Coordinates of C-alpha atoms in Angstrom, one line a residue:
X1 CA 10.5 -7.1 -21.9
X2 CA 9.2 -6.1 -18.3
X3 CA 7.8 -2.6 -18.0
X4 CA 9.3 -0.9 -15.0
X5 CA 6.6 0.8 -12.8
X6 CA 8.5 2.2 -9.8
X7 CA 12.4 3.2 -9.8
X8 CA 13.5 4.6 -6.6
X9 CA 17.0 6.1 -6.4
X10 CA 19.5 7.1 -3.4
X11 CA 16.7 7.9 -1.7
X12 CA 17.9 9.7 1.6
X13 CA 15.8 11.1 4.4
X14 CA 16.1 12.8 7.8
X15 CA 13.4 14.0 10.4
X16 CA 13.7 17.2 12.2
X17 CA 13.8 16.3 16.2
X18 CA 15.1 18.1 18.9
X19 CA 18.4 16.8 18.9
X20 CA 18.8 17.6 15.4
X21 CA 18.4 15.8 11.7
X22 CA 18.4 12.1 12.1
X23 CA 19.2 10.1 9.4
X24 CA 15.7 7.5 8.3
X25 CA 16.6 6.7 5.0
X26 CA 20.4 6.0 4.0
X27 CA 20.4 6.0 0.1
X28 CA 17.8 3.3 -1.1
X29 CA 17.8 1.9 -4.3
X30 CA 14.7 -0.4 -6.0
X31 CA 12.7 -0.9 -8.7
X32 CA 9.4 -2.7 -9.4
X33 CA 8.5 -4.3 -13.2
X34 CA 4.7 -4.5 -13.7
X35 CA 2.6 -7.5 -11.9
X36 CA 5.7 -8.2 -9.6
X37 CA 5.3 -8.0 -5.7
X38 CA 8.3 -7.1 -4.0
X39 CA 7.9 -7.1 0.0
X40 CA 10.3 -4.9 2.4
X41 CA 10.8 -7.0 6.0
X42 CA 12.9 -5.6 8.8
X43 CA 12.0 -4.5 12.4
X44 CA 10.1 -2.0 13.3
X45 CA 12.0 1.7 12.6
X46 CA 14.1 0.3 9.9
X47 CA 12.7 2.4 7.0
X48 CA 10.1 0.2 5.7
X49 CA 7.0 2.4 5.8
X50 CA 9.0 5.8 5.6
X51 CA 10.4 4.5 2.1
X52 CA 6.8 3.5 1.3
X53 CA 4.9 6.8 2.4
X54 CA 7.2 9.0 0.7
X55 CA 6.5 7.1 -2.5
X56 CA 2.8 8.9 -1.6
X57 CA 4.4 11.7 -0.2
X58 CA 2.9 11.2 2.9
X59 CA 5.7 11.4 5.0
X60 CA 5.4 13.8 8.2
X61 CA 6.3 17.6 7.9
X62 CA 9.3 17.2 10.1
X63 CA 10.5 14.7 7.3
X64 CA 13.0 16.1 4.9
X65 CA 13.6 14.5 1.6
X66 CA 17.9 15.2 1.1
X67 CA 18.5 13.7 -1.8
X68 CA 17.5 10.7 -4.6
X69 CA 14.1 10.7 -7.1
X70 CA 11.3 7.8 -7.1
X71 CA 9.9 7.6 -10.8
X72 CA 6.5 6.2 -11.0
X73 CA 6.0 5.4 -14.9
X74 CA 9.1 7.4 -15.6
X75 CA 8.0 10.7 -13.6
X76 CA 9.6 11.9 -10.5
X77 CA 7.1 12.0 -8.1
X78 CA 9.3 14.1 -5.6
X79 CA 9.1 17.2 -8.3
X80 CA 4.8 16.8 -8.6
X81 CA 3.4 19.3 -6.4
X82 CA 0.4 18.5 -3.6
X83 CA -2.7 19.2 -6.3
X84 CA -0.4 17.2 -8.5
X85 CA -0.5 14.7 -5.9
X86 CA -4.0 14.6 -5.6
X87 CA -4.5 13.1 -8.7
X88 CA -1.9 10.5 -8.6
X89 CA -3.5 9.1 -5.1
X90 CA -6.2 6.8 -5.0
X91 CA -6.2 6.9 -9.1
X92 CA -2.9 5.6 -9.8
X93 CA -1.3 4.4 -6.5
X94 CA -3.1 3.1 -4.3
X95 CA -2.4 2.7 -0.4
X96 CA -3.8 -0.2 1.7
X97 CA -3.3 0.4 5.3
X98 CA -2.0 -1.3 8.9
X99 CA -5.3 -0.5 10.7
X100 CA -8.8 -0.5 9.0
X101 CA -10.0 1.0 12.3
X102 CA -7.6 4.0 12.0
X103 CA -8.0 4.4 8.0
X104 CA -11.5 4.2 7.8
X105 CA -13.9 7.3 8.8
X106 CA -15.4 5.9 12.0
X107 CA -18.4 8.1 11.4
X108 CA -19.4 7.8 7.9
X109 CA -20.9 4.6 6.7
X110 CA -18.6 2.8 4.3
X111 CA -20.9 2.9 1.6
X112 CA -20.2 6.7 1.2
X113 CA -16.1 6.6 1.7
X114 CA -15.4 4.5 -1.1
X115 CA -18.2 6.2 -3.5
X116 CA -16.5 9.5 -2.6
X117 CA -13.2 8.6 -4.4
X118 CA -14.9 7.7 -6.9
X119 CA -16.8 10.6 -7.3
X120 CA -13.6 12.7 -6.7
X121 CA -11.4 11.2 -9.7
X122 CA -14.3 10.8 -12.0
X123 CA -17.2 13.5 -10.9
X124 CA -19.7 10.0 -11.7
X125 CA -23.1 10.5 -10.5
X126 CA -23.5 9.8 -7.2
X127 CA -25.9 6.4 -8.0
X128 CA -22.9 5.2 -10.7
X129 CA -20.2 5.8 -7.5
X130 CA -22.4 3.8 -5.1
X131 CA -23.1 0.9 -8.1
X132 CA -19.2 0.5 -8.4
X133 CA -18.7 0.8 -4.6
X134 CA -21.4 -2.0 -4.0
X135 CA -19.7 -4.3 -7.2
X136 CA -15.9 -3.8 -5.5
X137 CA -17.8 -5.1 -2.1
X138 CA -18.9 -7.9 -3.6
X139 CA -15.7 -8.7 -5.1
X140 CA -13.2 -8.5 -1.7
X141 CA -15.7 -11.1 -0.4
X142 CA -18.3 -8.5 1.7
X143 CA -21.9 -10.4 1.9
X144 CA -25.1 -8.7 0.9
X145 CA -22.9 -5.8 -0.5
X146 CA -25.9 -3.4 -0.9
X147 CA -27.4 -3.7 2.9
X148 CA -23.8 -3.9 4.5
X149 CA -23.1 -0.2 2.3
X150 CA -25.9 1.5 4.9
X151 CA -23.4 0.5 8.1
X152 CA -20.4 2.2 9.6
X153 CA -16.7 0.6 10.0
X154 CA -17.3 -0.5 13.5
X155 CA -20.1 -3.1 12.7
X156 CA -18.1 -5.2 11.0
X157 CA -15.1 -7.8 12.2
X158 CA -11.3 -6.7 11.9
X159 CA -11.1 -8.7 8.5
X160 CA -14.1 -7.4 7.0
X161 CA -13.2 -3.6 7.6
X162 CA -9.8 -5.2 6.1
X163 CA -11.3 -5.6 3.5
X164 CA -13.2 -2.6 3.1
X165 CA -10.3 -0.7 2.8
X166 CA -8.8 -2.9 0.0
X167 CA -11.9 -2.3 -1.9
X168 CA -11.5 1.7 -1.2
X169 CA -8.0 1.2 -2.3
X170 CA -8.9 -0.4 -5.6
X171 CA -11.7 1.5 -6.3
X172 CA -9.9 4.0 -9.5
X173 CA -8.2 0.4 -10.3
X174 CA -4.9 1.7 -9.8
X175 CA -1.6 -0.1 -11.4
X176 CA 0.4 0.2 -8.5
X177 CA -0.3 -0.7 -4.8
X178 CA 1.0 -0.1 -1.7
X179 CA 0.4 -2.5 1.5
X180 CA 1.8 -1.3 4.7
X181 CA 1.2 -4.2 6.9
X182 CA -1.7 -5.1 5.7
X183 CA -2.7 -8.0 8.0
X184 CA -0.8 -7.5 10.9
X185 CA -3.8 -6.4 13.4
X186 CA -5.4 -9.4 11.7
X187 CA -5.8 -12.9 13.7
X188 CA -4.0 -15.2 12.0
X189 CA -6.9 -17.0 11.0
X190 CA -8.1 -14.3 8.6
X191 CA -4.7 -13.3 7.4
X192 CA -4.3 -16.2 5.0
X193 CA -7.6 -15.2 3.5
X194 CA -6.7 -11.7 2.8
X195 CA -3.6 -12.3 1.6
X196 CA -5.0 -15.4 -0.8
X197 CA -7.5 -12.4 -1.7
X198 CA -4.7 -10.2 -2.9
X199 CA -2.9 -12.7 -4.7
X200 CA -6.4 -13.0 -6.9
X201 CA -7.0 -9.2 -7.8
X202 CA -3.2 -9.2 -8.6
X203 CA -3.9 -11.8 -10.7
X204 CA -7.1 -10.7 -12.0
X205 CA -5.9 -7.1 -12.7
X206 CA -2.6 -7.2 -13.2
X207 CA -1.1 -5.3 -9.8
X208 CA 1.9 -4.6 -8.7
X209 CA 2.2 -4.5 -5.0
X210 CA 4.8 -2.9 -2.8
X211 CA 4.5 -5.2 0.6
X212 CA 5.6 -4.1 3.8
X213 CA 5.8 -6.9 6.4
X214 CA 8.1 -8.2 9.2
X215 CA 6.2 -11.8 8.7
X216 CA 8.8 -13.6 7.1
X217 CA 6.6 -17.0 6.8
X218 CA 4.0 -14.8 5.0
X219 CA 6.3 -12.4 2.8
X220 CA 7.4 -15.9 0.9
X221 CA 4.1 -16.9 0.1
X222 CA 3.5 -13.7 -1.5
X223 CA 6.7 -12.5 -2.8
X224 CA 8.6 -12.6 -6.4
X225 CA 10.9 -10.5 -4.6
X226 CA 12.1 -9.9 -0.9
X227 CA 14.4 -6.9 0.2
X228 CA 16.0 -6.6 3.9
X229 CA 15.8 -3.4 5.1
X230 CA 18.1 -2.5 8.5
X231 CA 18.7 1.0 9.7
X232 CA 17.7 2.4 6.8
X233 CA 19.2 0.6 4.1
X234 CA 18.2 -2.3 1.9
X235 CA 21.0 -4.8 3.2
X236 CA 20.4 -7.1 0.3
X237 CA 17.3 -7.4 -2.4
X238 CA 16.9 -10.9 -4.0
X239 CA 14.4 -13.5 -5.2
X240 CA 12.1 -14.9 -2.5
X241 CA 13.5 -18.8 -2.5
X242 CA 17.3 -17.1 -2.3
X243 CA 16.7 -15.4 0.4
X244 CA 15.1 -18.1 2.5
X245 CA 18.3 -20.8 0.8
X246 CA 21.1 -18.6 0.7
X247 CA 20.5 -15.4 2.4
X248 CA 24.0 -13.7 2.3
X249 CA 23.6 -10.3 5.0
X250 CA 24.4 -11.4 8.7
X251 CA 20.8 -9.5 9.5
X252 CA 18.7 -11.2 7.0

């Protein structure tokens, strides 16, 4: 029997704005079973990386979580406090972001930012950190690993620092993995390489990713799963080959 990772239930959400509360998230429902990719397309301000961010709880502090619970191995995540928090992030969910530029310390070489989380969850020795960093390198494809360490984010190409912020992300070898766009400010030359990339560490670890994406050729290559998300709401949730054969919601 499948082992359920994630459970998210009637999730709603507003944001604060001027106007008032406006509605972001209009009860969603989903769950995840362990090793499983399920991927959330829809246009952009459908819900897609709200849903996912609050799984973090790293929504924005004009967001307001009304009502719903999303249990990661069985424990509400909304009732863990920030220190609680802490140790959940990076160790057992993991976040890959949109922009590598934007997610990666511009000013610290990268060597450093992913020994630091390291260092963080498991108070290693600074030389065991920067051994593990320099083996996770080597494994999301970055050549000579133990020169490239010594350099900051902005001597390297678009899918290198890509990459570099997968390896940060599965650094604590996390169960559960979060992709928000992952290889959208990618050319599309490099995107099939970092999504062929994930597919092997899912494989080689046993991941389960949460994949947020609005390219719908891409999303079947990688998904088990597909759901539709449109004005905050998952319009339907079904296998990837349904969805692309019979797709059943006028929007999908």
């Amino acid at each position: 029997m499948s082992e359920t990772i994630l459970s998210i239930e009637n999730l709603r959400i507003h944001f604060k704005t001027f106007a008032g509360e406006v509605q972001a998230i209009r009860g969603v429902n989903l769950t995840l079973q362990k090793g499983e990719t399920l991927a959330l397309v829809g246009e952009s301000g459908s819900g897609k990386s709200v849903t996912a961010k609050s799984v973090m709880q790293l929504l924005s502090n004009n967001a307001m979580v009304k009502e719903g619970s999303i249990l990661f191995k069985g424990e509400n995540l909304l009732e863990k406090s920030e220190h609680e928090m802490q140790s959940v992030r990076g160790k057992e969910i993991a976040i890959i972001f949109q922009d590598p530029m934007t997610s990666l310390n511009p000013t610290m070489k990268i060597g450093r930012q992913i020994a630091e989380v390291i260092i963080k969850h498991e108070k290693a020795s600074k030389e065991e950190a920067y051994k593990r960093a320099e083996e996770l390198l080597e494994l999301v494809g970055i050549p000579n690993p133990k020169e490239r360490m010594k350099q900051y984010p902005h001597q390297f190409s678009g899918g290198q620092r890509q990459r570099i912020g997968i390896a940060r992300a599965l650094v604590m070898q996390p169960d559960f993995v979060i992709a928000d766009e992952p290889i959208s400010a990618l050319d599309v030359s490099i995107q099939a390489q970092v999504i062929n990339m994930l597919e092997d560490l899912q494989r080689e670890r046993g991941l389960t990713y949460l994949f947020i994406a609005h390219d719908l050729s891409m999303v079947k290559h990688i998904s088990d799963r597909i759901g539709v998300m449109y004005l905050g709401k998952i319009v339907e949730l079904t296998d990837a080959d349904e969805l692309y054969s019979n797709p059943k919601h006028p929007y999908t």
